[in-house]
CSV table of C-alpha atoms in Angstrom, one decimal:
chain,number,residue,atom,x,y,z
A,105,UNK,CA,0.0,0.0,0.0
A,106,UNK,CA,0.9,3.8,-0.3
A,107,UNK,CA,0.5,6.0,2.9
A,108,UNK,CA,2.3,9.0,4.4
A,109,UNK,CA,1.6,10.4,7.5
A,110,UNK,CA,2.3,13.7,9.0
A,111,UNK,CA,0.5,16.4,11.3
A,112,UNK,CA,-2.0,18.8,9.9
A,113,UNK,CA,-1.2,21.7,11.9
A,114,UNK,CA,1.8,22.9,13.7
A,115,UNK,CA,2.4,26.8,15.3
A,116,UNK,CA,5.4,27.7,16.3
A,117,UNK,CA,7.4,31.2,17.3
A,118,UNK,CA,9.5,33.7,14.7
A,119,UNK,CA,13.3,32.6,15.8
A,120,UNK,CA,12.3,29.3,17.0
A,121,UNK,CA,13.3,25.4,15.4
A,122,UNK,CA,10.4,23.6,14.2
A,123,UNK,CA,10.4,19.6,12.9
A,124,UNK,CA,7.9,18.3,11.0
A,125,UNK,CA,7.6,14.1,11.1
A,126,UNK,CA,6.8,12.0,8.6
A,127,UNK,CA,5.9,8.5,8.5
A,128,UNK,CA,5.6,6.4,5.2
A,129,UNK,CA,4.5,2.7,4.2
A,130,UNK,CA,5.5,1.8,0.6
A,131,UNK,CA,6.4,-1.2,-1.4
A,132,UNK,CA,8.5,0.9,-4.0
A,133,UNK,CA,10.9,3.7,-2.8
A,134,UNK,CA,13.4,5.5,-5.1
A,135,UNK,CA,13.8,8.6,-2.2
A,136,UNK,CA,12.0,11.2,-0.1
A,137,UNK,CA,11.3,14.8,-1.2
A,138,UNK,CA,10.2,17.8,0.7
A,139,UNK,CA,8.3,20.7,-0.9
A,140,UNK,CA,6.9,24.3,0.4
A,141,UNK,CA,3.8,25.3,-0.4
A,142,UNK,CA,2.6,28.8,-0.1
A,143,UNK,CA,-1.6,29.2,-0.1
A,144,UNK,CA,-2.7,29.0,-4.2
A,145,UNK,CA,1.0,28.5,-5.6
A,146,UNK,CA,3.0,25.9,-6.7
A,147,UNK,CA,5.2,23.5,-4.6
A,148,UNK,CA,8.7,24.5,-4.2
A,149,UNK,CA,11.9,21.9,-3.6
A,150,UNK,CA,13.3,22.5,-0.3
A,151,UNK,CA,15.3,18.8,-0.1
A,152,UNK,CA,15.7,15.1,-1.4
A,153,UNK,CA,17.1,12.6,0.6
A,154,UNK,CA,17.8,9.4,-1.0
A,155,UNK,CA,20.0,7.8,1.6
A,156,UNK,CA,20.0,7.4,5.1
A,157,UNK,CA,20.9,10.4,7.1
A,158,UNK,CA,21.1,14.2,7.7
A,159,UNK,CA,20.8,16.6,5.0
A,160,UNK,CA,21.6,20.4,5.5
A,161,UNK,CA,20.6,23.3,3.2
A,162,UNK,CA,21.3,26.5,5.4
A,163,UNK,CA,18.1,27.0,8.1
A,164,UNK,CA,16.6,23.9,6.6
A,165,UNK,CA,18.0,20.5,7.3
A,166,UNK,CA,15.8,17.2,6.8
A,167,UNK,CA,16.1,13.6,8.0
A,168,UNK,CA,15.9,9.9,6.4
A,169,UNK,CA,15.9,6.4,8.0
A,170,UNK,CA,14.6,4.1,5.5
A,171,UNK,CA,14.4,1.2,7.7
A,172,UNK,CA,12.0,3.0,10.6
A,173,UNK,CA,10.0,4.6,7.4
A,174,UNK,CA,10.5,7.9,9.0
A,175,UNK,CA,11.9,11.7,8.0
A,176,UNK,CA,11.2,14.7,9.4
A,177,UNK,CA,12.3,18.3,8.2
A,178,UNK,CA,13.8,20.9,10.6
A,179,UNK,CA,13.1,24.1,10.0
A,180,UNK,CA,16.0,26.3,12.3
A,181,UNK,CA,15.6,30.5,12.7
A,182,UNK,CA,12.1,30.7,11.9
A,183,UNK,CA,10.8,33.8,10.1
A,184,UNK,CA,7.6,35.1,9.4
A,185,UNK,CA,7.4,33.9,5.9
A,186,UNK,CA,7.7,30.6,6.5
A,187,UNK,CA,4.4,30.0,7.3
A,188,UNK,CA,3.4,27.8,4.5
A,189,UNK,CA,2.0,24.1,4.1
A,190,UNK,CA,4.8,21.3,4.1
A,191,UNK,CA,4.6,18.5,2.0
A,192,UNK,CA,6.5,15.2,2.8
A,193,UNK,CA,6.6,13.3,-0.7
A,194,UNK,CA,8.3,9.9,-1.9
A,195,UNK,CA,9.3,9.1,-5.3
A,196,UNK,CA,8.2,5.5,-6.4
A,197,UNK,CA,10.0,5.5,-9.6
A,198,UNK,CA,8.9,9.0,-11.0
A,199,UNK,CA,6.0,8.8,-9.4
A,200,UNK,CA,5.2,11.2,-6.4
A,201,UNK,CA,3.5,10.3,-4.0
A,202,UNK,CA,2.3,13.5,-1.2
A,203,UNK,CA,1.6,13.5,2.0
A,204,UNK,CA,-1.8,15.7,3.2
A,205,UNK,CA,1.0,18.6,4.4
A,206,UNK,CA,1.9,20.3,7.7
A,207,UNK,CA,0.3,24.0,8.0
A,208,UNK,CA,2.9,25.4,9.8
A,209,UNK,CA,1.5,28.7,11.3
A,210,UNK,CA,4.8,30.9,12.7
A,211,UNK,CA,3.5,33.7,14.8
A,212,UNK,CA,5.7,37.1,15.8
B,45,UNK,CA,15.4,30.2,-18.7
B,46,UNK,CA,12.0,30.0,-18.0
B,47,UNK,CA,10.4,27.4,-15.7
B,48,UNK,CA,7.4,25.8,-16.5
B,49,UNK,CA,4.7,27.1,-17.4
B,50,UNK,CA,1.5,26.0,-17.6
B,51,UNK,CA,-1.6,27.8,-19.4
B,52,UNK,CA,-4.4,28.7,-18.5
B,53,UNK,CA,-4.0,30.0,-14.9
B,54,UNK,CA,-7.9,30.0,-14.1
B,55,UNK,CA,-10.4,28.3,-16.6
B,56,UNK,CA,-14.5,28.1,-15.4
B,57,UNK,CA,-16.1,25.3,-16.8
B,58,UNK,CA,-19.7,23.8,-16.8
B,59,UNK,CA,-20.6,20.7,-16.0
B,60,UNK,CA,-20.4,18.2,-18.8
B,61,UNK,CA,-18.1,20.4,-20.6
B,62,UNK,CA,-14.4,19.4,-22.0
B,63,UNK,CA,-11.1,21.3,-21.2
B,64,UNK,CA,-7.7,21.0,-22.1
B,65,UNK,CA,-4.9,22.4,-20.0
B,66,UNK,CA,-1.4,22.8,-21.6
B,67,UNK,CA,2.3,22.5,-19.6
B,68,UNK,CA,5.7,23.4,-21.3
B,69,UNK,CA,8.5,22.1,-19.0
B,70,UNK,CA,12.1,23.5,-18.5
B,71,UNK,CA,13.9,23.4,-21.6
B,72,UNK,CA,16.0,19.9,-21.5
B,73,UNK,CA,13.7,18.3,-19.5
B,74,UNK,CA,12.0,15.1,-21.2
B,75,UNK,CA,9.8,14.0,-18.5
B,76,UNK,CA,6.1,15.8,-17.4
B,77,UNK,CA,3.8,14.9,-15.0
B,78,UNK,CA,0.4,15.9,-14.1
B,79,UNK,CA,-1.0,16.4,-10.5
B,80,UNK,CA,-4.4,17.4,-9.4
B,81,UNK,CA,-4.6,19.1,-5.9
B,82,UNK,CA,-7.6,19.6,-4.1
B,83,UNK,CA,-8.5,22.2,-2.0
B,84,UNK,CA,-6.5,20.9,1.7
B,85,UNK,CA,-5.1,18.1,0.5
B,86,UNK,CA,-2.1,16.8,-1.3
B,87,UNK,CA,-1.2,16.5,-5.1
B,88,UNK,CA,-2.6,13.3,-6.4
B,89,UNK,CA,-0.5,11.7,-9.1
B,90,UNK,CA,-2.3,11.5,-12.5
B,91,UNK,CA,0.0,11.1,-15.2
B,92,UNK,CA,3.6,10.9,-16.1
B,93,UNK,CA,5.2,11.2,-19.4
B,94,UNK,CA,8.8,10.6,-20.6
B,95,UNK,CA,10.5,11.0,-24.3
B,96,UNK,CA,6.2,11.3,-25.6
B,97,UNK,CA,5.7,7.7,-23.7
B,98,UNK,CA,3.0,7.1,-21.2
B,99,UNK,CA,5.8,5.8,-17.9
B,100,UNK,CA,2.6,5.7,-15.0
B,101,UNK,CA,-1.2,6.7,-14.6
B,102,UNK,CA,-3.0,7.4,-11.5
B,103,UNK,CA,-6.3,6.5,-10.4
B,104,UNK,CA,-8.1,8.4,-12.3
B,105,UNK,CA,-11.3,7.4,-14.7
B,106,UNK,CA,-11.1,6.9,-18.3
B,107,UNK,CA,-12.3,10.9,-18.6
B,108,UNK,CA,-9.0,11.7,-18.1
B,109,UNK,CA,-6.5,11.6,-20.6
B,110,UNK,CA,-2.8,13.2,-21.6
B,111,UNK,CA,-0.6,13.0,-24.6
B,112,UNK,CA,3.0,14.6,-24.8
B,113,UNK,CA,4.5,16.3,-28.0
B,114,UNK,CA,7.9,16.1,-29.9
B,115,UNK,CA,8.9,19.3,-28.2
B,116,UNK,CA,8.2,17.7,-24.7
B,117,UNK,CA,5.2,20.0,-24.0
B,118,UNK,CA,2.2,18.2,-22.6
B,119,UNK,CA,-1.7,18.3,-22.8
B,120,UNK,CA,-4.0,17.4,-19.9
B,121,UNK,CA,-7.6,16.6,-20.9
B,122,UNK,CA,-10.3,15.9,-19.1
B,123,UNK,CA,-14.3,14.6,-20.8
B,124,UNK,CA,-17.8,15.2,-19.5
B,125,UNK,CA,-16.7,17.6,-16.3
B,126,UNK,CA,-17.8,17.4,-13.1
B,127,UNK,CA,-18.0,19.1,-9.9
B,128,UNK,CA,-15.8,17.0,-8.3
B,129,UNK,CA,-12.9,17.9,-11.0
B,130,UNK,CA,-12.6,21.4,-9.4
B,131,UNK,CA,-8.6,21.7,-8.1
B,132,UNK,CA,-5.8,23.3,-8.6
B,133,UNK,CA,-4.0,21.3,-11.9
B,134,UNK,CA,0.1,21.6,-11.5
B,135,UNK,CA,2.8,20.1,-14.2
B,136,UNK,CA,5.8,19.2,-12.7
B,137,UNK,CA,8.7,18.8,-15.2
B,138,UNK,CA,11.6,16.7,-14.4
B,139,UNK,CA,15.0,16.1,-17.0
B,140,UNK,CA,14.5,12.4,-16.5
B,141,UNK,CA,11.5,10.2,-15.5
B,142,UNK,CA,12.8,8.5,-12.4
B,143,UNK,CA,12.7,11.9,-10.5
B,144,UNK,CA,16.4,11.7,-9.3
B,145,UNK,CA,17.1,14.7,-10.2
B,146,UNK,CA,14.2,16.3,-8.7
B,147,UNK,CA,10.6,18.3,-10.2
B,148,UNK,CA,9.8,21.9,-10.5
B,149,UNK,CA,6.4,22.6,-10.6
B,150,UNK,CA,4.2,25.1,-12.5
B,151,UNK,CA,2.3,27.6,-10.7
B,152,UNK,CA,-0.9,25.5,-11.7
B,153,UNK,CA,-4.2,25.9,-13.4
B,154,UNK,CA,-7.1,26.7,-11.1
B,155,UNK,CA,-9.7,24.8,-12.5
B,156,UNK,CA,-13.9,25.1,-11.5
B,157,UNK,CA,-16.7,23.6,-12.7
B,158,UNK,CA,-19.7,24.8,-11.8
């Protein structure tokens, strides 16, 4: 079967560190994408983990064990525009497969 | 370069009616892939398309339907509209089809059938 799971809502404070979890069931896994989405636009790449481990991109880092099906993203020095949905994702050979996404709320 | 871009941006449609909705990906990139996104949930995979071949389709009824041209530009189709079709319609465009080297979307076609 196919199933991602992660929270629907998260709040959290400007300057804060935030992680979002994700927990996936799959039968086909080629790696694990995570995506920004701002309210009526498109999904933007934040990071692609296809190995296990850390990956860090400057305030974002994000987080694969393929054995435990689990990632999470970590969002570090929050800012006001980061309040967006976040969208755990796997790739089963070319096709993506999205989680429901985390509205993360950041307040001042 | 441009990124992808997909036309129309917002398209009202009638029940019953037909629409096409039209992606060019980045230029290199052989590999397009439609997604419909309803309102507070995820993209759901609908079709994927690499070097003009159908690679994957969704599940999605027969109504639906895609083709991709020489140039790599695609065309999204969808018969006999419903109310249920209403979403947000984003092309991703990727240089190969087994994603590795990531997707970049387009900024969508709102689509609403009334």
């Amino acid at each position: 079967g196919q199933n991602i799971d992660q929270p629907t809502e998260m709040t959290a404070t400007e300057g804060a560190i935030v992680q979002i979890n994700c927990t996936y069931q799959t039968s086909g896994f080629n790696g694990l994408f995570w995506y920004q989405q701002h309210a009526g636009e498109a999904p933007t790449f934040l990071s692609y983990n296809v190995l296990d481990g850390l990956e860090e991109k400057g305030r974002f880092s994000s987080f694969l064990s393929r054995s435990k099906g689990y990632s999470y993203l970590l969002l570090k020095e929050l800012q006001m525009k980061d309040s967006a949905s976040y969208l755990c994702v796997y790739n089963q050979g070319g096709k993506l497969i999205f989680g429901q996404g985390t509205e993360l709320s950041v307040k001042p | 370069d441009a990124g992808v871009t997909q036309s129309p941006t917002h398209l009202i449609k009638t029940r019953g009616q037909h629409v096409t909705l039209r992606c060019s990906p980045i230029s290199g990139h052989k590999s397009v892939s439609w997604y419909q996104q309803v309102l507070g949930q995820g993209p759901q995979f609908i079709f994927q398309y690499y070097e003009k071949e159908e690679r994957g389709r969704g599940n999605f009824p027969d109504r639906f339907s895609a083709r991709q041209f020489p140039n790599y530009s695609s065309e999204l189709n969808v018969n006999a509209l419903l109310l249920g079709d209403s979403a947000l319609y984003l092309c991703a465009s990727s240089l190969e089809g087994q994603g590795n080297y990531g997707y970049t979307f387009g900024s969508g076609t709102r689509l609403t059938v009334v």
